[in-house]
Every structure is written in C-alpha cells, then in structure tokens.
Coordinates of C-alpha atoms in Angstrom, one line a residue:
M1 CA 0.0 0.0 0.0
A2 CA 2.9 2.4 0.8
E3 CA 4.4 1.7 -2.6
G4 CA 1.0 2.6 -4.2
W5 CA 0.9 5.9 -2.5
A6 CA 4.5 6.6 -3.4
R7 CA 3.7 6.1 -7.1
R8 CA 0.8 8.6 -6.8
L9 CA 3.0 11.3 -5.3
P10 CA 4.4 14.0 -7.7
P11 CA 8.0 13.5 -8.8
P12 CA 10.6 14.9 -6.3
G13 CA 11.7 17.5 -8.8
D14 CA 8.2 18.9 -9.1
M15 CA 7.7 18.9 -5.3
A16 CA 11.0 20.7 -4.9
A17 CA 10.1 23.3 -7.5
A18 CA 6.7 23.9 -5.8
A19 CA 8.4 24.3 -2.4
V20 CA 10.9 26.8 -3.8
L21 CA 8.0 28.7 -5.4
L22 CA 5.9 28.7 -2.2
V23 CA 8.8 30.0 -0.2
A24 CA 9.5 32.8 -2.8
M25 CA 5.9 33.8 -3.0
T26 CA 5.6 33.9 0.8
A27 CA 8.8 35.9 1.1
V28 CA 7.6 38.5 -1.4
R29 CA 4.2 38.8 0.3
L30 CA 5.7 39.1 3.7
G31 CA 8.2 41.7 2.6
A32 CA 8.4 45.2 4.0
E33 CA 6.0 46.5 1.4
R34 CA 3.2 43.9 1.4
G35 CA 0.8 46.2 -0.5
T36 CA -2.2 44.4 0.8
D37 CA -4.4 44.3 3.8
A38 CA -5.6 40.7 3.2
P39 CA -5.3 38.3 6.1
L40 CA -2.0 36.5 6.3
A41 CA -3.8 33.1 6.3
A42 CA -5.5 33.9 3.0
V43 CA -2.2 35.0 1.4
L44 CA -0.5 31.8 2.5
A45 CA -3.5 29.6 1.5
L46 CA -3.6 31.0 -2.0
S47 CA 0.2 30.7 -2.4
A48 CA -0.1 27.1 -1.3
V49 CA -2.8 26.5 -3.9
I50 CA -0.7 28.0 -6.7
A51 CA 2.3 26.0 -5.6
A52 CA 0.2 22.8 -5.5
G53 CA -0.6 23.4 -9.2
V54 CA 3.1 23.3 -10.0
A55 CA 3.7 20.2 -8.0
L56 CA 0.9 18.3 -9.8
R57 CA 1.7 19.5 -13.3
R58 CA 2.9 16.0 -14.5
R59 CA 0.6 13.8 -12.5
A60 CA -2.7 15.6 -13.4
P61 CA -1.9 18.5 -15.9
L62 CA -5.5 19.6 -16.4
T63 CA -6.4 19.6 -12.7
A64 CA -3.1 21.3 -11.8
Y65 CA -3.7 24.1 -14.3
A66 CA -7.3 24.6 -13.2
L67 CA -6.0 24.8 -9.7
G68 CA -3.3 27.3 -10.6
S69 CA -5.7 29.4 -12.7
A70 CA -8.2 29.5 -9.8
G71 CA -5.5 30.6 -7.5
L72 CA -4.3 33.2 -10.0
A73 CA -7.8 34.7 -10.3
A74 CA -8.6 34.6 -6.6
E75 CA -5.3 36.2 -5.6
A76 CA -5.7 39.0 -8.2
L77 CA -9.3 39.7 -7.1
W78 CA -9.0 39.4 -3.3
V79 CA -5.4 39.8 -2.3
G80 CA -3.8 41.6 -5.2
P81 CA -1.7 40.4 -8.1
G82 CA 1.6 38.8 -7.1
P83 CA 4.8 39.2 -9.2
L84 CA 5.6 35.5 -9.2
T85 CA 2.1 34.1 -9.8
P86 CA 2.1 34.6 -13.6
V87 CA 5.4 32.7 -13.8
A88 CA 3.8 29.7 -12.0
N89 CA 0.8 30.0 -14.4
L90 CA 3.0 30.0 -17.4
I91 CA 4.7 26.8 -16.1
G92 CA 1.3 25.3 -15.7
V93 CA 0.0 26.2 -19.1
Y94 CA 3.2 24.8 -20.8
S95 CA 2.8 21.6 -18.7
L96 CA -0.8 21.3 -19.8
G97 CA 0.2 21.3 -23.4
L98 CA 3.1 18.9 -22.8
Y99 CA 1.8 16.3 -20.4
A100 CA -2.0 16.2 -20.9
T101 CA -3.7 14.0 -23.5
P102 CA -4.7 16.0 -26.6
F103 CA -8.3 16.1 -25.6
R104 CA -7.5 17.3 -22.0
A105 CA -5.0 19.8 -23.4
L106 CA -7.7 21.3 -25.7
L107 CA -10.2 21.2 -22.8
G108 CA -7.8 23.2 -20.6
A109 CA -6.9 25.9 -23.1
P110 CA -10.0 28.1 -22.4
L111 CA -8.9 28.3 -18.8
V112 CA -6.3 30.7 -19.9
L113 CA -8.9 33.5 -20.4
P114 CA -10.4 33.9 -16.9
G115 CA -7.1 33.6 -15.0
V116 CA -5.2 36.0 -17.2
L117 CA -8.0 38.5 -17.5
A118 CA -8.6 38.5 -13.7
H119 CA -4.9 39.0 -13.0
F120 CA -4.5 42.0 -15.3
A121 CA -7.9 43.6 -14.8
P122 CA -7.0 45.3 -11.5
K123 CA -4.1 47.0 -13.1
D124 CA -6.4 48.9 -15.5
D125 CA -4.3 47.7 -18.5
P126 CA -5.7 48.5 -21.9
S127 CA -7.5 45.7 -23.6
V128 CA -4.8 45.5 -26.3
T129 CA -2.3 44.5 -23.6
Q130 CA -4.7 41.9 -22.2
V131 CA -5.2 40.4 -25.6
A132 CA -1.4 40.3 -26.1
V133 CA -0.9 38.5 -22.8
V134 CA -3.6 36.0 -23.7
C135 CA -1.8 35.4 -27.0
V136 CA 1.5 34.8 -25.1
W137 CA -0.1 32.3 -22.8
L138 CA -1.6 30.4 -25.8
L139 CA 1.7 30.4 -27.6
V140 CA 3.3 28.8 -24.5
W141 CA 0.5 26.3 -24.5
G142 CA 1.1 25.6 -28.2
A143 CA 4.8 25.2 -27.5
G144 CA 4.0 22.5 -25.0
R145 CA 1.7 20.7 -27.4
A146 CA 4.3 20.9 -30.2
T147 CA 6.9 19.3 -27.9
A148 CA 4.4 16.6 -26.9
R149 CA 3.8 15.8 -30.5
R150 CA 7.5 15.6 -31.3
R151 CA 7.9 13.2 -28.3
E152 CA 5.0 11.1 -29.6
E153 CA 6.5 11.0 -33.1
M154 CA 9.9 10.1 -31.7
A155 CA 8.4 7.3 -29.6
E156 CA 6.6 5.9 -32.6
L157 CA 9.8 6.1 -34.7
L158 CA 11.7 4.2 -32.0
R159 CA 8.9 1.6 -31.7
R160 CA 9.0 1.0 -35.5
E161 CA 12.8 0.8 -35.5
A162 CA 12.6 -1.8 -32.7
V163 CA 10.0 -3.8 -34.8
V164 CA 12.3 -3.6 -37.8
A165 CA 15.3 -4.7 -35.8
E166 CA 13.4 -7.6 -34.3
R167 CA 12.2 -8.7 -37.8
V168 CA 15.8 -8.5 -39.1
R169 CA 16.9 -10.7 -36.2
I170 CA 14.1 -13.2 -36.8
A171 CA 15.0 -13.2 -40.5
R172 CA 18.6 -14.1 -39.5
E173 CA 17.2 -16.9 -37.3
V174 CA 15.1 -18.2 -40.2
H175 CA 18.2 -18.1 -42.4
D176 CA 20.2 -20.1 -39.9
V177 CA 17.5 -22.7 -39.3
L178 CA 16.8 -23.2 -43.0
G179 CA 20.4 -23.1 -44.1
H180 CA 21.5 -25.7 -41.6
S181 CA 18.5 -28.0 -41.9
V182 CA 18.3 -28.0 -45.7
N183 CA 22.0 -28.6 -46.0
A184 CA 21.9 -31.4 -43.5
M185 CA 18.9 -33.0 -45.2
L186 CA 20.7 -32.8 -48.6
V187 CA 23.8 -34.5 -47.2
Q188 CA 21.7 -37.2 -45.6
A189 CA 19.6 -37.7 -48.7
G190 CA 22.8 -37.9 -50.8
A191 CA 24.4 -40.4 -48.5
G192 CA 21.2 -42.5 -48.6
R193 CA 21.1 -42.5 -52.4
L194 CA 24.7 -43.9 -52.4
V195 CA 23.8 -46.9 -50.2
L196 CA 20.2 -47.3 -51.4
D197 CA 21.0 -50.6 -53.2
T198 CA 23.8 -52.0 -51.0
D199 CA 22.6 -51.2 -47.5
P200 CA 18.9 -50.7 -47.1
A201 CA 19.1 -50.6 -43.3
R202 CA 21.6 -47.7 -43.5
T203 CA 19.3 -46.0 -46.0
R204 CA 16.4 -46.3 -43.6
E205 CA 18.4 -44.7 -40.8
L206 CA 19.4 -41.8 -43.1
L207 CA 15.7 -41.3 -44.2
M208 CA 14.6 -41.3 -40.6
S209 CA 17.3 -38.7 -39.8
V210 CA 16.1 -36.6 -42.7
E211 CA 12.6 -36.8 -41.2
R212 CA 13.8 -35.7 -37.7
T213 CA 15.8 -32.8 -39.2
G214 CA 12.7 -31.6 -41.1
R215 CA 10.5 -31.9 -38.1
D216 CA 12.9 -30.0 -35.9
A217 CA 13.2 -27.3 -38.6
L218 CA 9.4 -27.0 -38.8
T219 CA 9.1 -26.7 -35.1
E220 CA 11.6 -23.8 -34.9
L221 CA 10.1 -22.1 -38.0
D222 CA 6.6 -22.3 -36.4
H223 CA 8.0 -20.6 -33.3
L224 CA 9.6 -17.9 -35.4
L225 CA 6.6 -17.2 -37.6
G226 CA 4.5 -17.1 -34.4
L227 CA 6.6 -14.2 -33.2
L228 CA 6.0 -12.4 -36.5
R229 CA 2.3 -12.9 -36.3
A230 CA 2.3 -11.6 -32.7
E231 CA 4.1 -8.5 -33.9
D232 CA 1.6 -8.0 -36.7
D233 CA -1.2 -8.2 -34.1
E234 CA 0.5 -5.6 -31.9
D235 CA 0.9 -3.3 -34.9
A236 CA -2.8 -3.7 -35.7
E237 CA -3.7 -2.9 -32.0
P238 CA -1.1 -0.5 -30.7
G239 CA -2.9 -0.4 -27.3
A240 CA -2.2 -4.0 -26.8
R241 CA 1.6 -3.4 -26.5
T242 CA 2.8 -3.0 -23.0
A243 CA 5.7 -0.8 -22.0
A244 CA 8.4 -3.3 -22.3
G245 CA 10.6 -1.7 -23.2
A246 CA 11.7 -1.2 -26.1
G247 CA 12.5 -2.3 -23.3
A248 CA 13.3 -2.8 -25.5
G249 CA 13.9 -4.7 -24.0
A250 CA 12.1 -7.2 -22.8
T251 CA 11.2 -10.4 -24.7
A252 CA 13.5 -13.3 -25.0
P253 CA 15.0 -13.6 -28.5
P254 CA 13.5 -16.3 -30.7
G255 CA 15.1 -19.6 -31.0
P256 CA 15.2 -23.1 -29.5
P257 CA 13.1 -23.3 -26.3
N258 CA 16.1 -24.2 -24.2
P259 CA 19.4 -23.8 -26.0
D260 CA 22.1 -25.6 -24.1
P261 CA 25.1 -27.9 -24.6
A262 CA 22.7 -30.8 -25.1
D263 CA 21.0 -28.9 -27.9
L264 CA 24.4 -28.7 -29.7
A265 CA 24.6 -32.4 -29.6
R266 CA 21.2 -32.6 -31.1
L267 CA 22.3 -30.0 -33.7
I268 CA 25.2 -32.1 -35.0
R269 CA 23.3 -35.4 -35.0
P270 CA 22.1 -35.1 -38.6
L271 CA 25.6 -34.3 -39.7
A272 CA 26.9 -37.3 -37.9
D273 CA 24.3 -39.5 -39.5
A274 CA 25.5 -38.3 -42.9
G275 CA 29.0 -39.2 -42.1
M276 CA 30.5 -35.9 -40.9
D277 CA 32.7 -36.3 -37.8
V278 CA 32.0 -33.5 -35.4
R279 CA 33.8 -33.4 -32.1
L280 CA 32.3 -31.3 -29.3
H281 CA 34.4 -29.8 -26.4
I282 CA 32.0 -28.0 -24.1
E283 CA 32.6 -26.8 -20.6
P284 CA 29.8 -27.9 -18.3
E285 CA 29.4 -24.4 -16.8
T286 CA 28.4 -23.0 -20.2
G287 CA 24.9 -24.5 -19.5
T288 CA 24.3 -21.9 -16.9
L289 CA 25.0 -18.9 -19.1
P290 CA 22.3 -16.3 -19.8
R291 CA 19.8 -17.6 -22.4
A292 CA 20.6 -14.9 -24.9
I293 CA 24.3 -15.9 -24.8
R294 CA 23.4 -19.7 -25.1
L295 CA 21.1 -19.0 -28.1
S296 CA 23.9 -17.0 -29.9
V297 CA 26.4 -19.8 -29.2
H298 CA 23.9 -22.3 -30.7
R299 CA 23.3 -20.2 -33.8
I300 CA 27.0 -19.5 -34.3
V301 CA 27.9 -23.2 -34.2
Q302 CA 24.9 -23.9 -36.4
E303 CA 26.0 -21.4 -39.0
A304 CA 29.7 -22.4 -38.9
L305 CA 28.9 -26.1 -39.4
T306 CA 26.5 -25.2 -42.2
N307 CA 29.3 -23.2 -43.9
A308 CA 31.8 -26.0 -43.4
L309 CA 29.5 -28.4 -45.1
R310 CA 28.2 -26.2 -47.8
H311 CA 31.3 -24.3 -48.8
G312 CA 34.2 -26.3 -47.5
H313 CA 32.8 -29.8 -48.2
A314 CA 34.2 -30.7 -44.8
R315 CA 34.0 -34.3 -43.5
S316 CA 35.1 -33.3 -40.0
A317 CA 34.9 -30.4 -37.6
E318 CA 35.9 -29.6 -34.0
V319 CA 33.7 -27.3 -31.9
T320 CA 35.0 -25.8 -28.6
V321 CA 32.8 -23.8 -26.2
R322 CA 34.4 -22.5 -23.0
T323 CA 34.6 -19.5 -20.8
E324 CA 37.8 -17.6 -20.3
P325 CA 39.0 -14.3 -18.6
L326 CA 39.0 -11.2 -20.6
E327 CA 42.2 -9.1 -20.7
P328 CA 41.6 -5.8 -18.9
S329 CA 43.2 -3.9 -21.8
E330 CA 40.7 -5.2 -24.3
P331 CA 38.4 -2.3 -25.5
S332 CA 35.3 -4.5 -25.1
V333 CA 35.8 -4.8 -21.3
R334 CA 33.5 -2.4 -19.5
S335 CA 33.2 -1.7 -15.8
D336 CA 29.8 -3.4 -15.7
R337 CA 31.1 -6.6 -17.2
S338 CA 32.0 -9.7 -15.3
G339 CA 35.5 -9.8 -16.8
R340 CA 34.9 -13.2 -18.5
A341 CA 33.8 -14.2 -22.0
V342 CA 32.5 -17.2 -23.8
L343 CA 34.9 -18.4 -26.5
V344 CA 33.4 -20.3 -29.4
R345 CA 35.9 -21.9 -31.8
I346 CA 35.0 -24.1 -34.8
V347 CA 37.7 -25.6 -37.0
D348 CA 36.7 -27.8 -39.9
G349 CA 38.8 -30.1 -42.1
G350 CA 37.4 -28.9 -45.4
E351 CA 38.9 -27.3 -48.4
G352 CA 39.5 -23.9 -46.8
P353 CA 38.7 -20.5 -48.2
D354 CA 39.9 -19.2 -51.5
P355 CA 42.6 -16.5 -51.5
G356 CA 41.1 -13.1 -50.9
Y357 CA 37.7 -14.5 -49.8
R358 CA 35.1 -12.1 -48.5
P359 CA 32.6 -13.0 -45.7
G360 CA 29.2 -14.0 -46.9
R361 CA 25.8 -13.6 -45.2
G362 CA 26.5 -16.3 -42.7
L363 CA 29.8 -14.8 -41.4
R364 CA 28.2 -11.4 -41.5
G365 CA 25.3 -12.7 -39.4
I366 CA 27.8 -14.2 -36.9
T367 CA 29.6 -10.9 -36.7
E368 CA 26.4 -9.0 -36.0
R369 CA 25.6 -11.4 -33.2
A370 CA 29.0 -10.9 -31.6
V371 CA 28.8 -7.1 -31.9
A372 CA 25.4 -7.1 -30.2
F373 CA 27.2 -8.4 -27.1
G374 CA 30.3 -6.2 -27.5
G375 CA 32.3 -9.2 -28.7
S376 CA 34.7 -9.9 -31.6
V377 CA 35.1 -12.4 -34.4
S378 CA 38.1 -13.7 -36.3
H379 CA 38.2 -16.2 -39.1
G380 CA 40.5 -17.5 -41.8
P381 CA 42.4 -20.5 -43.1
A382 CA 43.2 -23.0 -40.3
D383 CA 46.6 -24.5 -39.7
G384 CA 46.9 -27.6 -41.8
G385 CA 44.0 -26.8 -44.1
G386 CA 40.3 -26.1 -43.5
F387 CA 38.7 -23.0 -42.0
A388 CA 38.8 -21.6 -38.5
L389 CA 36.3 -19.4 -36.8
S390 CA 36.7 -17.9 -33.3
V391 CA 34.0 -15.8 -31.6
E392 CA 34.4 -14.1 -28.2
L393 CA 31.2 -13.0 -26.4
P394 CA 31.8 -11.0 -23.2
L395 CA 29.6 -12.0 -20.3
P396 CA 27.4 -9.4 -18.5

C-alpha cells in the first residue's frame, strides 16, 4: 500500500520546485511592502494552492492548471496580483500542453482566459495589452503541445525501429534454421542415395534422420513465424503493446526453447548421421549462461557447421565452447562486465577459403551477433587446411 501511495506522489523535482516557489511567493508577500491588507492566512493559502498546481503538473496536468488558474484569479481579485504568480501559471499552461492528453489539453486551453484577465484587470491595463498577454499564454501552451507531438513521433519512430530490428533478427534466425537444416537434409539424402541398393538398413536410418531434421526445422520455423504474427497483431492494435521496453527490451530472443550444450549435440546429429565427424568440447558451466548468450552460441555453431558443409565440403569439424577471462586492456571490457567471456571456436577439415575471400551472409550474421554483445570475431584458413572461426562474447 505504501508503494502505491509513493507512485501517486508527484516527482521529487516537481515537489522541490513547488516548495521553492511557495517560499519565494511567501517571502515577497511578507516583505516590508506587502501592498495588501488581506489576512495572512488567506495569502498563505492562495500561495499554497498555486504551488500545488506546479507540484501536480505532471501527475494531473488539467487539474493542476485549473487549480493554478483558480489561485491566480482569486489572488488577483481578493489579495492583489503577485509578481511570481504569472510565472507559476506559465509553467502550468506549458505543462498542460506537454503532459496532458490531446483532448484534455484542448479542454484546458480556455482556462487561460479567466485567469489572465482576472490577473491583469485590477491594473487597468488596456484591452490590447490583455489580448497580447492571452496570446503569449496560448503560444506557450502551443509550444507544450508541439513538444508533446515531437515526443510522440519520436516514440513511434523508436517503436517502429525496434520492430524492424526484431524482424531482421528473426530473418537471421530463419536463415540459420533453413540453411543448416536444408544442407543437413541434402547431405543425408545424398548419403542415402549412395547406399540405397547396397545397405537398405543404413538408407532407412538416413531417411529417418532426414525426417527428424525436417520436423525440428518446422518446429523452430513455427515458433519464429508465431513471433512475426504476434508483432503484426501488436501493430494492428497498438494499445495491446505494453511498456516493455523497447524495453526494449524485454522479450526473449526467438530460438530453440532451451538452447544448451545438449542442444548442440542434437544439432550435430544429422551431420553425424550423414558421415561428418563433429567433435564437441564444451565446458559444463556454459549450460548456466544467460539464455541470450546460449542462443547465440547455438546459432554461431549452427551457421559455422553449415558453412563448413556447404562451402568447405568438410567431412570433419571440431567445436569448442568454453569460458575464459578477458584481458583488462581489451576495448570490449567495461566496468559493468564480469571480466569473463565465452569463446566459441570451430575448426573444420574442409577445403579452406579461396585466396582473398570475402565474408558472406553467414559470417556477417555471426559478426552481428557478436557485436550485439560487445564481442569480436576472427576467421580465416586453419593451420593444416580447412577453415577456423573464433567468436568471443563478453559475459554481463
């Protein structure tokens, strides 16, 4: 209950501004030249009402401005215009335009007239001056509305950018899933064709492996496409989106339900069935890493083995996943990091890259994953032939 009340209180900055304003207004009124015979209690009460409007300007902009305008009019008519009251009212009218909903902001704009006219009427100012003052107040209100619209447009732009970034990430996941699965199925089907007449039992095993690989791929694709459908629903009904944060931040990245070292063993099974010798060296503690890191490790290994099979025609590969300390001198080490990183290294026994090769989509996708964690990637010909890929992902 106490936390609920705390959330309803105005921000500390607004309460501090209101307190400073109240002290200043009281000091001016209690100065040597008060200029009014009004009771002190009435002076203090009206000053408190006007200051309360400043304190509530974010929590309840329309109510706050109505309160401040009522205090402005009452002070001018019964106590006498104060020099600081118009400043407080200008803050209130700007806050009305900035923080209120469009409907409430329009509803509150007419409140400018009674407060301003009541404040300047006792001074016998010409009507031209009063009209000019009203225009100034409305311009300040308009400035608040314009700032609010810019904020709304920026928030919508950031939301759309987040959606595009998420879709790019899902597209990368789809590429990884399809690339690996289709290549594995092709290798398995090709191996089955070679032994179709001589070893029916082996052919049956390879066909069953093709079926398993296809089912696993369909399961992951269904999950990924489900995320895209959910985003489309949120785009169609913006009110359904909660403040995650772009929160950004908020939902778990798409991928296998529980990526872990055992998942890597499942990942290489179709390749092993097709005759590719893949050796895994995985530290047990990597199974307790954050899910986003484990998913990236899974996808990196998946893409690297797909490239080894597709481009290097490799018949063997060695995969190493371990944690290691980061050197303090490395630029990726920040004060909020744990000082450790996950090292993923894949070395295949294939044909190796051509001289002057350029990274393709797969290697670029791996680099993007590493950069997202502040990590680094290195790749090139392996000692003794083949291709070597090393990825370092700093741990949070």
